[in-house]
PDB file of C-alpha atoms in Angstrom:
ATOM      1  CA  UNK F   1       0.000   0.000   0.000  1.00 42.00           C
ATOM      2  CA  UNK F   2       1.336   3.403  -0.985  1.00 46.00           C
ATOM      3  CA  UNK F   3       1.689   5.881   1.868  1.00 45.00           C
ATOM      4  CA  UNK F   4       0.134   9.305   1.574  1.00 48.00           C
ATOM      5  CA  UNK F   5       2.735  12.060   1.264  1.00 47.00           C
ATOM      6  CA  UNK F   6       1.762  13.879   4.489  1.00 49.00           C
ATOM      7  CA  UNK F   7       1.906  10.711   6.583  1.00 45.00           C
ATOM      8  CA  UNK F   8       5.258   9.783   5.030  1.00 49.00           C
ATOM      9  CA  UNK F   9       6.815  13.158   5.877  1.00 46.00           C
ATOM     10  CA  UNK F  10       5.491  13.014   9.446  1.00 50.00           C
ATOM     11  CA  UNK F  11       6.888   9.496   9.868  1.00 48.00           C
ATOM     12  CA  UNK F  12      10.362  10.556   8.693  1.00 44.00           C
ATOM     13  CA  UNK F  13      10.334  13.673  10.911  1.00 49.00           C
ATOM     14  CA  UNK F  14       9.406  11.590  13.948  1.00 51.00           C
ATOM     15  CA  UNK F  15      12.154   9.086  13.215  1.00 48.00           C
ATOM     16  CA  UNK F  16      14.751  11.838  12.874  1.00 44.00           C
ATOM     17  CA  UNK F  17      13.686  13.418  16.146  1.00 49.00           C
ATOM     18  CA  UNK F  18      14.024  10.082  17.911  1.00 50.00           C
ATOM     19  CA  UNK F  19      17.430   9.486  16.382  1.00 47.00           C
ATOM     20  CA  UNK F  20      18.773  12.960  17.233  1.00 42.00           C
ATOM     21  CA  UNK F  21      20.544  13.146  20.596  1.00 46.00           C
ATOM     22  CA  UNK F  22      18.631  15.134  23.223  1.00 50.00           C
ATOM     23  CA  UNK F  23      20.250  18.226  24.679  1.00 58.00           C
ATOM     24  CA  UNK F  24      22.292  17.121  27.665  1.00 82.00           C
ATOM     25  CA  UNK F  25      22.530  19.699  30.422  1.00 91.00           C
ATOM     26  CA  UNK F  26      26.107  19.986  31.752  1.00 94.00           C
ATOM     27  CA  UNK F  27      26.731  18.037  34.959  1.00 96.00           C
ATOM     28  CA  UNK F  28      30.224  19.272  35.938  1.00 96.00           C
ATOM     29  CA  UNK F  29      30.305  23.052  35.540  1.00 97.00           C
ATOM     30  CA  UNK F  30      33.315  25.215  36.382  1.00 97.00           C
ATOM     31  CA  UNK F  31      32.979  28.980  36.837  1.00 97.00           C
ATOM     32  CA  UNK F  32      36.148  31.055  36.573  1.00 95.00           C
ATOM     33  CA  UNK F  33      35.140  34.541  37.769  1.00 93.00           C
ATOM     34  CA  UNK F  34      33.378  35.867  40.836  1.00 91.00           C
ATOM     35  CA  UNK F  35      30.559  37.355  38.731  1.00 90.00           C
ATOM     36  CA  UNK F  36      29.876  34.094  36.916  1.00 95.00           C
ATOM     37  CA  UNK F  37      30.162  32.306  40.273  1.00 96.00           C
ATOM     38  CA  UNK F  38      27.112  34.246  41.438  1.00 94.00           C
ATOM     39  CA  UNK F  39      25.068  33.117  38.439  1.00 96.00           C
ATOM     40  CA  UNK F  40      26.194  29.489  38.435  1.00 97.00           C
ATOM     41  CA  UNK F  41      25.726  29.055  42.198  1.00 97.00           C
ATOM     42  CA  UNK F  42      22.149  30.319  42.019  1.00 96.00           C
ATOM     43  CA  UNK F  43      21.166  28.437  38.876  1.00 97.00           C
ATOM     44  CA  UNK F  44      22.609  24.991  39.560  1.00 97.00           C
ATOM     45  CA  UNK F  45      22.222  22.449  42.345  1.00 96.00           C
ATOM     46  CA  UNK F  46      25.506  22.001  44.224  1.00 95.00           C
ATOM     47  CA  UNK F  47      26.115  18.494  42.881  1.00 96.00           C
ATOM     48  CA  UNK F  48      26.429  19.889  39.352  1.00 97.00           C
ATOM     49  CA  UNK F  49      28.995  22.554  40.294  1.00 98.00           C
ATOM     50  CA  UNK F  50      32.475  21.129  39.727  1.00 97.00           C
ATOM     51  CA  UNK F  51      34.221  24.286  40.944  1.00 97.00           C
ATOM     52  CA  UNK F  52      33.917  28.034  41.405  1.00 97.00           C
ATOM     53  CA  UNK F  53      36.638  30.651  41.360  1.00 96.00           C
ATOM     54  CA  UNK F  54      38.598  31.107  44.588  1.00 95.00           C
ATOM     55  CA  UNK F  55      37.083  34.595  44.838  1.00 93.00           C
ATOM     56  CA  UNK F  56      33.657  33.082  45.538  1.00 94.00           C
ATOM     57  CA  UNK F  57      34.690  32.808  49.198  1.00 93.00           C
ATOM     58  CA  UNK F  58      36.747  36.017  49.336  1.00 89.00           C
ATOM     59  CA  UNK F  59      35.405  38.781  51.571  1.00 80.00           C
ATOM     60  CA  UNK F  60      38.247  41.284  51.146  1.00 72.00           C
ATOM     61  CA  UNK F  61      38.479  43.278  48.986  1.00 61.00           C
ATOM     62  CA  UNK F  62      36.163  41.398  46.601  1.00 64.00           C
ATOM     63  CA  UNK F  63      32.483  41.401  47.514  1.00 74.00           C
ATOM     64  CA  UNK F  64      31.020  37.922  47.067  1.00 88.00           C
ATOM     65  CA  UNK F  65      27.429  37.587  48.195  1.00 89.00           C
ATOM     66  CA  UNK F  66      27.825  33.799  48.396  1.00 94.00           C
ATOM     67  CA  UNK F  67      30.997  33.710  50.505  1.00 92.00           C
ATOM     68  CA  UNK F  68      29.195  32.096  53.439  1.00 91.00           C
ATOM     69  CA  UNK F  69      27.491  29.439  51.286  1.00 94.00           C
ATOM     70  CA  UNK F  70      30.224  27.909  49.144  1.00 95.00           C
ATOM     71  CA  UNK F  71      31.887  25.695  51.765  1.00 93.00           C
ATOM     72  CA  UNK F  72      32.406  22.237  50.316  1.00 94.00           C
ATOM     73  CA  UNK F  73      32.591  23.403  46.695  1.00 96.00           C
ATOM     74  CA  UNK F  74      36.089  23.277  45.147  1.00 96.00           C
ATOM     75  CA  UNK F  75      37.474  26.789  44.651  1.00 97.00           C
ATOM     76  CA  UNK F  76      40.158  27.175  42.013  1.00 96.00           C
ATOM     77  CA  UNK F  77      42.283  29.708  40.165  1.00 93.00           C
ATOM     78  CA  UNK F  78      42.281  30.386  36.428  1.00 92.00           C
ATOM     79  CA  UNK F  79      44.843  27.825  35.324  1.00 93.00           C
ATOM     80  CA  UNK F  80      44.320  25.072  32.798  1.00 94.00           C
ATOM     81  CA  UNK F  81      45.658  22.477  35.251  1.00 95.00           C
ATOM     82  CA  UNK F  82      43.214  23.509  37.994  1.00 96.00           C
ATOM     83  CA  UNK F  83      40.255  23.553  35.619  1.00 96.00           C
ATOM     84  CA  UNK F  84      40.993  20.247  33.888  1.00 96.00           C
ATOM     85  CA  UNK F  85      41.509  18.528  37.245  1.00 96.00           C
ATOM     86  CA  UNK F  86      37.782  19.059  37.874  1.00 96.00           C
ATOM     87  CA  UNK F  87      36.829  17.178  34.668  1.00 96.00           C
ATOM     88  CA  UNK F  88      34.303  19.835  33.573  1.00 96.00           C
ATOM     89  CA  UNK F  89      31.817  19.430  30.766  1.00 95.00           C
ATOM     90  CA  UNK F  90      31.333  23.218  30.647  1.00 96.00           C
ATOM     91  CA  UNK F  91      33.457  26.193  31.693  1.00 96.00           C
ATOM     92  CA  UNK F  92      31.686  29.503  32.291  1.00 96.00           C
ATOM     93  CA  UNK F  93      33.562  32.786  32.049  1.00 94.00           C
ATOM     94  CA  UNK F  94      33.266  36.264  30.547  1.00 91.00           C
ATOM     95  CA  UNK F  95      33.972  37.364  27.002  1.00 88.00           C
ATOM     96  CA  UNK F  96      37.478  38.656  26.398  1.00 85.00           C
ATOM     97  CA  UNK F  97      38.941  37.264  29.643  1.00 86.00           C
ATOM     98  CA  UNK F  98      42.029  35.013  29.666  1.00 86.00           C
ATOM     99  CA  UNK F  99      42.033  34.073  25.996  1.00 87.00           C
ATOM    100  CA  UNK F 100      44.988  31.725  26.467  1.00 90.00           C
ATOM    101  CA  UNK F 101      42.925  29.623  28.863  1.00 92.00           C
ATOM    102  CA  UNK F 102      40.043  29.662  26.363  1.00 89.00           C
ATOM    103  CA  UNK F 103      42.306  28.180  23.710  1.00 90.00           C
ATOM    104  CA  UNK F 104      43.654  25.505  26.058  1.00 93.00           C
ATOM    105  CA  UNK F 105      40.133  24.461  27.027  1.00 93.00           C
ATOM    106  CA  UNK F 106      39.021  24.209  23.430  1.00 89.00           C
ATOM    107  CA  UNK F 107      42.156  22.214  22.580  1.00 93.00           C
ATOM    108  CA  UNK F 108      41.229  19.816  25.382  1.00 94.00           C
ATOM    109  CA  UNK F 109      37.691  19.509  24.015  1.00 94.00           C
ATOM    110  CA  UNK F 110      36.060  21.309  26.939  1.00 95.00           C
ATOM    111  CA  UNK F 111      33.180  23.630  25.932  1.00 95.00           C
ATOM    112  CA  UNK F 112      33.549  27.242  27.078  1.00 95.00           C
ATOM    113  CA  UNK F 113      30.553  29.523  27.549  1.00 94.00           C
ATOM    114  CA  UNK F 114      31.513  33.183  27.181  1.00 93.00           C
ATOM    115  CA  UNK F 115      29.074  35.433  29.002  1.00 93.00           C
ATOM    116  CA  UNK F 116      28.613  38.999  27.698  1.00 92.00           C
ATOM    117  CA  UNK F 117      29.200  41.785  30.204  1.00 89.00           C
ATOM    118  CA  UNK F 118      26.050  43.180  31.795  1.00 88.00           C
ATOM    119  CA  UNK F 119      25.865  46.986  31.836  1.00 87.00           C
ATOM    120  CA  UNK F 120      22.149  47.338  32.559  1.00 89.00           C
ATOM    121  CA  UNK F 121      19.294  45.480  34.204  1.00 91.00           C
ATOM    122  CA  UNK F 122      18.109  44.412  30.765  1.00 93.00           C
ATOM    123  CA  UNK F 123      21.559  42.922  30.183  1.00 93.00           C
ATOM    124  CA  UNK F 124      21.286  41.074  33.502  1.00 93.00           C
ATOM    125  CA  UNK F 125      17.983  39.604  32.365  1.00 95.00           C
ATOM    126  CA  UNK F 126      19.448  38.493  29.035  1.00 95.00           C
ATOM    127  CA  UNK F 127      22.497  36.916  30.659  1.00 95.00           C
ATOM    128  CA  UNK F 128      20.372  35.121  33.266  1.00 96.00           C
ATOM    129  CA  UNK F 129      18.104  33.650  30.591  1.00 96.00           C
ATOM    130  CA  UNK F 130      21.103  32.698  28.434  1.00 95.00           C
ATOM    131  CA  UNK F 131      22.713  30.838  31.328  1.00 96.00           C
ATOM    132  CA  UNK F 132      19.416  29.265  32.326  1.00 96.00           C
ATOM    133  CA  UNK F 133      19.008  27.798  28.859  1.00 95.00           C
ATOM    134  CA  UNK F 134      22.629  26.678  28.502  1.00 95.00           C
ATOM    135  CA  UNK F 135      22.716  25.091  31.959  1.00 96.00           C
ATOM    136  CA  UNK F 136      19.390  23.378  31.436  1.00 96.00           C
ATOM    137  CA  UNK F 137      17.709  25.383  34.191  1.00 96.00           C
ATOM    138  CA  UNK F 138      15.359  27.873  32.487  1.00 96.00           C
ATOM    139  CA  UNK F 139      12.807  27.639  35.313  1.00 97.00           C
ATOM    140  CA  UNK F 140      15.422  28.636  37.893  1.00 97.00           C
ATOM    141  CA  UNK F 141      16.462  31.545  35.702  1.00 97.00           C
ATOM    142  CA  UNK F 142      12.862  32.734  35.437  1.00 97.00           C
ATOM    143  CA  UNK F 143      12.453  32.426  39.212  1.00 97.00           C
ATOM    144  CA  UNK F 144      15.596  34.496  39.840  1.00 95.00           C
ATOM    145  CA  UNK F 145      14.377  37.230  37.513  1.00 96.00           C
ATOM    146  CA  UNK F 146      10.925  37.207  39.080  1.00 96.00           C
ATOM    147  CA  UNK F 147      12.522  37.651  42.506  1.00 94.00           C
ATOM    148  CA  UNK F 148      14.664  40.523  41.198  1.00 90.00           C
ATOM    149  CA  UNK F 149      11.636  42.258  39.691  1.00 90.00           C
ATOM    150  CA  UNK F 150       9.679  41.877  42.935  1.00 90.00           C
ATOM    151  CA  UNK F 151      12.513  43.474  44.868  1.00 86.00           C
ATOM    152  CA  UNK F 152      12.787  46.338  42.393  1.00 84.00           C
ATOM    153  CA  UNK F 153       9.030  46.905  42.516  1.00 83.00           C
ATOM    154  CA  UNK F 154       9.158  47.045  46.312  1.00 82.00           C
ATOM    155  CA  UNK F 155      11.696  49.882  46.279  1.00 77.00           C
ATOM    156  CA  UNK F 156      10.186  53.284  46.908  1.00 70.00           C
ATOM    157  CA  UNK F 157      12.318  55.943  45.298  1.00 67.00           C
ATOM    158  CA  UNK F 158      12.586  59.228  47.164  1.00 67.00           C
ATOM    159  CA  UNK F 159      12.578  62.726  45.721  1.00 73.00           C
ATOM    160  CA  UNK F 160      14.908  64.473  45.398  1.00 84.00           C
ATOM    161  CA  UNK F 161      17.379  61.599  45.056  1.00 87.00           C
ATOM    162  CA  UNK F 162      20.046  61.280  47.733  1.00 91.00           C
ATOM    163  CA  UNK F 163      23.594  62.123  46.591  1.00 92.00           C
ATOM    164  CA  UNK F 164      25.486  58.900  47.248  1.00 92.00           C
ATOM    165  CA  UNK F 165      29.073  57.710  46.895  1.00 91.00           C
ATOM    166  CA  UNK F 166      30.092  54.031  46.885  1.00 88.00           C
ATOM    167  CA  UNK F 167      33.647  54.048  48.202  1.00 86.00           C
ATOM    168  CA  UNK F 168      35.721  50.925  47.598  1.00 82.00           C
ATOM    169  CA  UNK F 169      39.027  49.828  49.198  1.00 79.00           C
ATOM    170  CA  UNK F 170      42.137  51.713  48.061  1.00 82.00           C
ATOM    171  CA  UNK F 171      40.072  54.757  47.115  1.00 85.00           C
ATOM    172  CA  UNK F 172      38.171  53.407  44.119  1.00 83.00           C
ATOM    173  CA  UNK F 173      34.593  54.495  43.475  1.00 84.00           C
ATOM    174  CA  UNK F 174      31.768  52.607  41.785  1.00 79.00           C
ATOM    175  CA  UNK F 175      30.006  54.486  38.995  1.00 76.00           C
ATOM    176  CA  UNK F 176      28.065  53.988  35.768  1.00 76.00           C
ATOM    177  CA  UNK F 177      26.351  50.948  34.306  1.00 81.00           C
ATOM    178  CA  UNK F 178      23.975  48.731  36.182  1.00 85.00           C
ATOM    179  CA  UNK F 179      25.085  50.205  39.528  1.00 85.00           C
ATOM    180  CA  UNK F 180      23.687  53.605  38.552  1.00 87.00           C
ATOM    181  CA  UNK F 181      20.449  52.013  37.347  1.00 87.00           C
ATOM    182  CA  UNK F 182      19.895  50.142  40.612  1.00 85.00           C
ATOM    183  CA  UNK F 183      20.746  53.214  42.666  1.00 87.00           C
ATOM    184  CA  UNK F 184      18.351  55.380  40.670  1.00 86.00           C
ATOM    185  CA  UNK F 185      15.566  52.872  41.269  1.00 84.00           C
ATOM    186  CA  UNK F 186      16.339  53.128  44.996  1.00 83.00           C
ATOM    187  CA  UNK F 187      16.175  56.926  45.098  1.00 86.00           C
ATOM    188  CA  UNK F 188      19.931  57.442  45.119  1.00 89.00           C
ATOM    189  CA  UNK F 189      22.095  59.566  42.814  1.00 90.00           C
ATOM    190  CA  UNK F 190      25.563  58.173  42.228  1.00 90.00           C
ATOM    191  CA  UNK F 191      28.083  61.015  42.491  1.00 90.00           C
ATOM    192  CA  UNK F 192      31.118  58.807  41.823  1.00 86.00           C
ATOM    193  CA  UNK F 193      31.504  60.199  38.322  1.00 82.00           C
ATOM    194  CA  UNK F 194      31.445  63.764  39.679  1.00 84.00           C
ATOM    195  CA  UNK F 195      34.352  63.285  42.078  1.00 83.00           C
ATOM    196  CA  UNK F 196      37.825  64.467  41.098  1.00 80.00           C
ATOM    197  CA  UNK F 197      39.804  61.300  40.479  1.00 82.00           C
ATOM    198  CA  UNK F 198      43.543  60.765  40.330  1.00 84.00           C
ATOM    199  CA  UNK F 199      45.284  59.397  37.244  1.00 80.00           C
ATOM    200  CA  UNK F 200      44.918  55.947  38.806  1.00 80.00           C
ATOM    201  CA  UNK F 201      41.162  56.375  38.950  1.00 78.00           C
ATOM    202  CA  UNK F 202      40.997  56.720  42.730  1.00 87.00           C
ATOM    203  CA  UNK F 203      39.373  59.414  44.867  1.00 89.00           C
ATOM    204  CA  UNK F 204      41.431  60.660  47.851  1.00 89.00           C
ATOM    205  CA  UNK F 205      39.740  60.914  51.219  1.00 88.00           C
ATOM    206  CA  UNK F 206      40.495  64.652  51.144  1.00 88.00           C
ATOM    207  CA  UNK F 207      38.234  65.047  48.115  1.00 87.00           C
ATOM    208  CA  UNK F 208      35.375  63.345  49.935  1.00 89.00           C
ATOM    209  CA  UNK F 209      35.853  65.615  52.954  1.00 88.00           C
ATOM    210  CA  UNK F 210      35.896  68.681  50.683  1.00 87.00           C
ATOM    211  CA  UNK F 211      32.756  67.594  48.804  1.00 87.00           C
ATOM    212  CA  UNK F 212      30.935  65.154  51.076  1.00 90.00           C
ATOM    213  CA  UNK F 213      27.981  63.184  49.696  1.00 92.00           C
ATOM    214  CA  UNK F 214      24.741  62.886  51.613  1.00 92.00           C
ATOM    215  CA  UNK F 215      25.255  59.134  51.871  1.00 92.00           C
ATOM    216  CA  UNK F 216      28.580  57.271  51.897  1.00 90.00           C
ATOM    217  CA  UNK F 217      28.472  53.525  51.217  1.00 86.00           C
ATOM    218  CA  UNK F 218      31.597  51.604  52.186  1.00 83.00           C
ATOM    219  CA  UNK F 219      32.706  48.243  50.854  1.00 66.00           C
ATOM    220  CA  UNK F 220      32.621  46.726  54.324  1.00 58.00           C
ATOM    221  CA  UNK F 221      32.189  48.015  57.865  1.00 46.00           C
ATOM    222  CA  UNK F 222      35.820  47.102  58.498  1.00 51.00           C
ATOM    223  CA  UNK F 223      36.857  49.674  55.888  1.00 43.00           C
ATOM    224  CA  UNK F 224      35.504  52.593  57.957  1.00 40.00           C
TER     225      UNK F 224
END
């Protein structure tokens, strides 16, 4: 009996779908930077995290919001030997960072996921969804974004905005990008870009005393 054309096409399509390998979510993920650590830690169950960067547990001067939660997870530096020792099936890092390591990973057959830098809340949303899809955890990504949006909606901006300076260790200030966007949503005006900086990009304490902000945010209480 001759098969009708439509049935024949559907049969072939079904057979091809069954023969094609299903997408396998990575089971041994290594993150190489503190920013990607934050994403990976929140999107994956611990048993699928092969390693995070050593900065994930560093409280000074790097701010890691997961420093108290990463005990038991291997923490490594950005060397090919350290990464390969974890037998990863995916390495997560940022675009344009440590290209030599990228090449070594690819030569070893280890997939590398380059995350674009996030300079706005919209970028954060895109990166979170990208990682959610690539890690096989889109529902977790959606839940993280929903939580972020709830927190942003709960913020009541004040008027006029409060002149605020985020002062980091060694005299560095935080300005521009997503930091400004979050501060604006919170009723704060980031004055970091208005401060007179040295050639090294730092702001001396004397400049802060001469032009004090209404609110000074320090990296850590121990920096006061």
